[in-house]
mmCIF file of C-alpha atoms (C1' of nucleotides) in Angstrom:
data_model
loop_
_atom_site.group_PDB
_atom_site.id
_atom_site.type_symbol
_atom_site.label_atom_id
_atom_site.label_comp_id
_atom_site.label_asym_id
_atom_site.label_seq_id
_atom_site.Cartn_x
_atom_site.Cartn_y
_atom_site.Cartn_z
ATOM 1 C CA UNK A 12 1.206 -27.267 1.837
ATOM 2 C CA UNK A 13 1.090 -24.605 -0.772
ATOM 3 C CA UNK A 14 4.674 -23.201 -1.831
ATOM 4 C CA UNK A 15 5.952 -19.652 -1.130
ATOM 5 C CA UNK A 16 6.567 -17.377 -3.725
ATOM 6 C CA UNK A 17 10.379 -17.284 -4.427
ATOM 7 C CA UNK A 18 12.703 -14.470 -3.937
ATOM 8 C CA UNK A 19 13.291 -14.698 -7.737
ATOM 9 C CA UNK A 20 9.495 -14.361 -7.998
ATOM 10 C CA UNK A 21 9.738 -10.692 -5.965
ATOM 11 C CA UNK A 22 13.389 -9.801 -7.964
ATOM 12 C CA UNK A 23 11.467 -8.719 -11.209
ATOM 13 C CA UNK A 24 10.221 -5.274 -12.410
ATOM 14 C CA UNK A 25 7.145 -4.118 -10.018
ATOM 15 C CA UNK A 26 4.899 -3.809 -13.044
ATOM 16 C CA UNK A 27 5.502 -7.569 -13.728
ATOM 17 C CA UNK A 28 4.759 -8.519 -10.252
ATOM 18 C CA UNK A 29 1.987 -6.242 -9.641
ATOM 19 C CA UNK A 30 0.308 -8.438 -12.294
ATOM 20 C CA UNK A 31 1.336 -11.548 -10.928
ATOM 21 C CA UNK A 32 0.600 -10.930 -7.505
ATOM 22 C CA UNK A 33 -3.117 -10.853 -8.890
ATOM 23 C CA UNK A 34 -5.202 -14.651 -7.885
ATOM 24 C CA UNK A 35 -2.494 -15.015 -5.217
ATOM 25 C CA UNK A 36 -2.763 -15.922 -1.749
ATOM 26 C CA UNK A 37 -1.915 -13.732 1.314
ATOM 27 C CA UNK A 38 -1.186 -15.688 4.837
ATOM 28 C CA UNK A 39 -0.489 -14.229 7.833
ATOM 29 C CA UNK A 40 -1.760 -15.816 11.294
ATOM 30 C CA UNK A 41 -4.008 -18.335 10.139
ATOM 31 C CA UNK A 42 -5.676 -15.879 7.836
ATOM 32 C CA UNK A 43 -6.001 -15.604 4.339
ATOM 33 C CA UNK A 44 -6.797 -13.786 1.106
ATOM 34 C CA UNK A 45 -6.535 -13.630 -2.368
ATOM 35 C CA UNK A 46 -5.350 -10.346 -3.719
ATOM 36 C CA UNK A 47 -7.511 -9.130 -6.573
ATOM 37 C CA UNK A 48 -6.248 -5.502 -6.999
ATOM 38 C CA UNK A 49 -2.429 -4.337 -6.909
ATOM 39 C CA UNK A 50 -0.724 -0.786 -7.769
ATOM 40 C CA UNK A 51 3.096 -1.116 -9.071
ATOM 41 C CA UNK A 52 5.772 1.954 -7.703
ATOM 42 C CA UNK A 53 8.683 2.140 -9.922
ATOM 43 C CA UNK A 54 11.454 3.343 -7.681
ATOM 44 C CA UNK A 55 12.990 6.994 -6.677
ATOM 45 C CA UNK A 56 11.984 8.389 -10.213
ATOM 46 C CA UNK A 57 8.369 7.553 -9.720
ATOM 47 C CA UNK A 58 7.415 10.606 -8.163
ATOM 48 C CA UNK A 59 4.426 9.065 -6.850
ATOM 49 C CA UNK A 60 6.404 6.267 -4.661
ATOM 50 C CA UNK A 61 7.702 7.011 -1.300
ATOM 51 C CA UNK A 62 11.389 6.287 -2.300
ATOM 52 C CA UNK A 63 10.925 9.166 -5.110
ATOM 53 C CA UNK A 64 11.917 11.099 -1.461
ATOM 54 C CA UNK A 65 14.874 9.005 -0.704
ATOM 55 C CA UNK A 66 16.283 6.796 1.387
ATOM 56 C CA UNK A 67 14.628 7.254 4.932
ATOM 57 C CA UNK A 68 13.738 4.983 8.288
ATOM 58 C CA UNK A 69 10.352 5.026 6.826
ATOM 59 C CA UNK A 70 11.016 4.086 3.889
ATOM 60 C CA UNK A 71 14.199 1.655 4.052
ATOM 61 C CA UNK A 72 12.921 -1.701 3.599
ATOM 62 C CA UNK A 73 12.034 -0.265 -0.129
ATOM 63 C CA UNK A 74 15.275 -0.028 -0.637
ATOM 64 C CA UNK A 75 16.221 -3.430 0.541
ATOM 65 C CA UNK A 76 15.885 -6.905 -0.875
ATOM 66 C CA UNK A 77 13.144 -8.217 -3.008
ATOM 67 C CA UNK A 78 10.029 -9.951 -0.939
ATOM 68 C CA UNK A 79 9.971 -8.064 1.927
ATOM 69 C CA UNK A 80 7.164 -6.169 3.453
ATOM 70 C CA UNK A 81 7.376 -2.594 3.440
ATOM 71 C CA UNK A 82 4.046 -1.564 5.644
ATOM 72 C CA UNK A 83 3.319 1.898 6.603
ATOM 73 C CA UNK A 84 1.101 4.314 8.714
ATOM 74 C CA UNK A 85 -1.227 7.069 6.418
ATOM 75 C CA UNK A 86 -3.300 9.684 7.534
ATOM 76 C CA UNK A 87 -2.074 8.928 11.248
ATOM 77 C CA UNK A 88 -4.268 5.893 11.340
ATOM 78 C CA UNK A 89 -4.561 3.239 8.441
ATOM 79 C CA UNK A 90 -1.851 0.612 8.176
ATOM 80 C CA UNK A 91 -1.010 0.056 4.310
ATOM 81 C CA UNK A 92 0.941 -3.237 2.849
ATOM 82 C CA UNK A 93 3.482 -3.276 0.091
ATOM 83 C CA UNK A 94 5.808 -5.886 -1.398
ATOM 84 C CA UNK A 95 9.467 -4.842 -1.933
ATOM 85 C CA UNK A 96 10.062 -5.903 -5.965
ATOM 86 C CA UNK A 97 13.443 -5.818 -8.149
ATOM 87 C CA UNK A 98 17.016 -6.482 -7.021
ATOM 88 C CA UNK A 99 18.248 -4.371 -3.900
ATOM 89 C CA UNK A 100 18.187 -0.979 -4.019
ATOM 90 C CA UNK A 101 16.085 0.065 -6.899
ATOM 91 C CA UNK A 102 13.342 0.713 -4.122
ATOM 92 C CA UNK A 103 10.456 -0.375 -6.104
ATOM 93 C CA UNK A 104 7.064 -2.032 -4.855
ATOM 94 C CA UNK A 105 3.966 -3.360 -5.116
ATOM 95 C CA UNK A 106 0.911 -1.900 -2.907
ATOM 96 C CA UNK A 107 -1.635 -4.531 -2.170
ATOM 97 C CA UNK A 108 -5.114 -2.728 -2.450
ATOM 98 C CA UNK A 109 -7.657 -5.507 -2.222
ATOM 99 C CA UNK A 110 -8.250 -9.154 -0.956
ATOM 100 C CA UNK A 111 -11.092 -11.660 -1.853
ATOM 101 C CA UNK A 112 -11.462 -13.507 1.294
ATOM 102 C CA UNK A 113 -10.205 -17.035 1.773
ATOM 103 C CA UNK A 114 -10.169 -17.971 5.280
ATOM 104 C CA UNK A 115 -10.754 -16.558 8.766
ATOM 105 C CA UNK A 116 -10.963 -13.023 7.437
ATOM 106 C CA UNK A 117 -13.429 -11.203 8.895
ATOM 107 C CA UNK A 118 -15.263 -7.830 7.892
ATOM 108 C CA UNK A 119 -14.346 -5.661 4.786
ATOM 109 C CA UNK A 120 -10.823 -6.182 2.797
ATOM 110 C CA UNK A 121 -11.579 -3.946 -0.259
ATOM 111 C CA UNK A 122 -9.068 -1.029 0.347
ATOM 112 C CA UNK A 123 -5.272 -1.338 1.453
ATOM 113 C CA UNK A 124 -6.193 0.019 5.019
ATOM 114 C CA UNK A 125 -9.029 -2.269 5.094
ATOM 115 C CA UNK A 126 -7.201 -5.245 3.782
ATOM 116 C CA UNK A 127 -4.362 -4.888 6.617
ATOM 117 C CA UNK A 128 -6.697 -4.392 9.458
ATOM 118 C CA UNK A 129 -8.636 -7.483 8.110
ATOM 119 C CA UNK A 130 -5.384 -9.512 8.492
ATOM 120 C CA UNK A 131 -3.834 -8.282 11.284
ATOM 121 C CA UNK A 132 -1.064 -6.602 9.604
ATOM 122 C CA UNK A 133 0.425 -3.125 11.129
ATOM 123 C CA UNK A 134 3.803 -1.450 11.765
ATOM 124 C CA UNK A 135 5.605 -4.489 12.972
ATOM 125 C CA UNK A 136 5.613 -6.318 10.041
ATOM 126 C CA UNK A 137 7.510 -3.447 8.071
ATOM 127 C CA UNK A 138 11.009 -5.119 6.685
ATOM 128 C CA UNK A 139 9.667 -8.699 7.500
ATOM 129 C CA UNK A 140 10.742 -11.191 5.060
ATOM 130 C CA UNK A 141 7.746 -12.450 3.071
ATOM 131 C CA UNK A 142 9.508 -15.835 2.698
ATOM 132 C CA UNK A 143 8.784 -16.407 6.345
ATOM 133 C CA UNK A 144 6.560 -18.468 7.938
ATOM 134 C CA UNK A 145 4.139 -16.482 9.933
ATOM 135 C CA UNK A 146 4.127 -13.579 6.826
ATOM 136 C CA UNK A 147 3.781 -15.105 2.759
ATOM 137 C CA UNK A 148 2.015 -15.049 -0.353
ATOM 138 C CA UNK A 149 1.451 -18.438 -1.888
ATOM 139 C CA UNK A 150 0.361 -19.566 -5.069
ATOM 140 C CA UNK A 151 -3.424 -21.252 -5.028
ATOM 141 C CA UNK A 152 -3.563 -24.769 -6.122
ATOM 142 C CA UNK A 153 -5.422 -24.038 -8.654
ATOM 143 C CA UNK A 154 -5.367 -20.731 -10.932
ATOM 144 C CA UNK A 155 -8.224 -19.949 -12.848
ATOM 145 C CA UNK A 156 -7.601 -17.993 -15.845
ATOM 146 C CA UNK A 157 -8.378 -14.067 -14.896
ATOM 147 C CA UNK A 158 -8.540 -10.705 -17.118
ATOM 148 C CA UNK A 159 -6.622 -8.207 -16.009
ATOM 149 C CA UNK A 160 -7.871 -4.578 -15.619
ATOM 150 C CA UNK A 161 -5.329 -1.500 -16.074
ATOM 151 C CA UNK A 162 -5.887 1.863 -14.424
ATOM 152 C CA UNK A 163 -4.374 4.941 -13.272
ATOM 153 C CA UNK A 164 -3.071 4.759 -9.320
ATOM 154 C CA UNK A 165 -5.183 5.839 -6.987
ATOM 155 C CA UNK A 166 -4.605 9.233 -4.681
ATOM 156 C CA UNK A 167 -1.637 10.161 -5.952
ATOM 157 C CA UNK A 168 -2.732 12.929 -8.322
ATOM 158 C CA UNK A 169 0.098 15.279 -7.163
ATOM 159 C CA UNK A 170 2.985 12.950 -8.846
ATOM 160 C CA UNK A 171 2.465 14.845 -12.250
ATOM 161 C CA UNK A 172 2.473 12.733 -15.242
ATOM 162 C CA UNK A 173 3.001 9.491 -13.398
ATOM 163 C CA UNK A 174 -0.215 10.014 -11.561
ATOM 164 C CA UNK A 175 -1.562 8.894 -15.561
ATOM 165 C CA UNK A 176 0.167 6.121 -15.470
ATOM 166 C CA UNK A 177 -1.523 2.591 -15.508
ATOM 167 C CA UNK A 178 -0.002 1.115 -12.970
ATOM 168 C CA UNK A 179 -3.019 0.006 -11.111
ATOM 169 C CA UNK A 180 -4.139 -3.689 -11.766
ATOM 170 C CA UNK A 181 -7.156 -5.623 -10.938
ATOM 171 C CA UNK A 182 -9.144 -9.014 -11.545
ATOM 172 C CA UNK A 183 -12.074 -7.958 -14.095
ATOM 173 C CA UNK A 184 -15.564 -7.985 -12.786
ATOM 174 C CA UNK A 185 -14.329 -9.062 -9.210
ATOM 175 C CA UNK A 186 -16.574 -7.901 -6.604
ATOM 176 C CA UNK A 187 -14.044 -7.407 -4.036
ATOM 177 C CA UNK A 188 -11.970 -4.391 -5.741
ATOM 178 C CA UNK A 189 -11.887 -1.346 -3.914
ATOM 179 C CA UNK A 190 -13.023 1.278 -6.213
ATOM 180 C CA UNK A 191 -15.464 1.489 -9.320
ATOM 181 C "C1'" DT B 27 11.423 22.544 17.372
ATOM 182 C "C1'" DG B 28 7.087 23.185 14.678
ATOM 183 C "C1'" DC B 29 4.185 22.006 10.769
ATOM 184 C "C1'" DA B 30 2.303 20.877 6.500
ATOM 185 C "C1'" DC B 31 0.373 17.034 4.403
ATOM 186 C "C1'" DG B 32 -0.612 12.183 3.063
ATOM 187 C "C1'" DA B 33 -0.428 5.546 -1.787
ATOM 188 C "C1'" DT B 34 -7.643 6.110 3.319
ATOM 189 C "C1'" DG B 35 -12.119 5.238 4.859
ATOM 190 C "C1'" DA B 36 -16.276 6.918 7.142
ATOM 191 C "C1'" DA B 37 -19.615 10.262 7.714
ATOM 192 C "C1'" DC B 38 -22.417 13.978 6.327
ATOM 193 C "C1'" DT C 15 -17.351 17.339 0.822
ATOM 194 C "C1'" DT C 16 -15.732 17.140 5.383
ATOM 195 C "C1'" DC C 17 -12.680 14.995 9.030
ATOM 196 C "C1'" DA C 18 -10.102 11.937 11.715
ATOM 197 C "C1'" DT C 19 -6.015 12.285 13.486
ATOM 198 C "C1'" DC C 20 -0.340 11.430 13.827
ATOM 199 C "C1'" DG C 21 4.064 9.912 11.924
ATOM 200 C "C1'" DT C 22 7.293 11.469 8.748
ATOM 201 C "C1'" DG C 23 10.285 14.673 6.061
ATOM 202 C "C1'" DC C 24 11.267 19.235 5.887
ATOM 203 C "C1'" DA C 25 11.928 23.897 6.722
ATOM 204 C "C1'" DC C 26 13.653 26.969 10.259
#
DNA sequence: TGCACGATGAAC
DNA sequence: TTCATCGTGCAC
């Protein structure tokens, strides 16, 4: 069996983790998808991050230790999944934006909400440990070399200059990237 | 207790 | 470009 990513993997800066997650495999309930697109949210100082409004019941996992899931409901109907990064209390995270289907995935996976729908990920998993048996991320046996594209994050135009930062990352030429 | 709005996706 | 749909955060 493939080895789960370690706590130390997640404890690094969100930008580093966001890039490092590209090509890794998200596993849940027998379903597997290759991560091909991510976005980094740097912490409370990043006005596009949910943690910018402080510690709340919803964002609590973001303020917790690295290597845990932060799952939230958007527009009253879509779930989105983040991976918490950096040491406990830094409130940084990486949004998973798109997957390439690998095993037991049905439907589209190009977009943060579609990804969760296909993987069967909902709010019950928020705060869940990613070193657990039922929800985790592993490195594939063979990681082919990739080119990484950097772009501004999607849907954060309200965040002043933070909206312009190149904190969205995806695998160049991958068909399963969500937009453009 | 009320209300404006969103790290989206689909339809028009 | 419009809309579905409702939890969250903050004002009152």
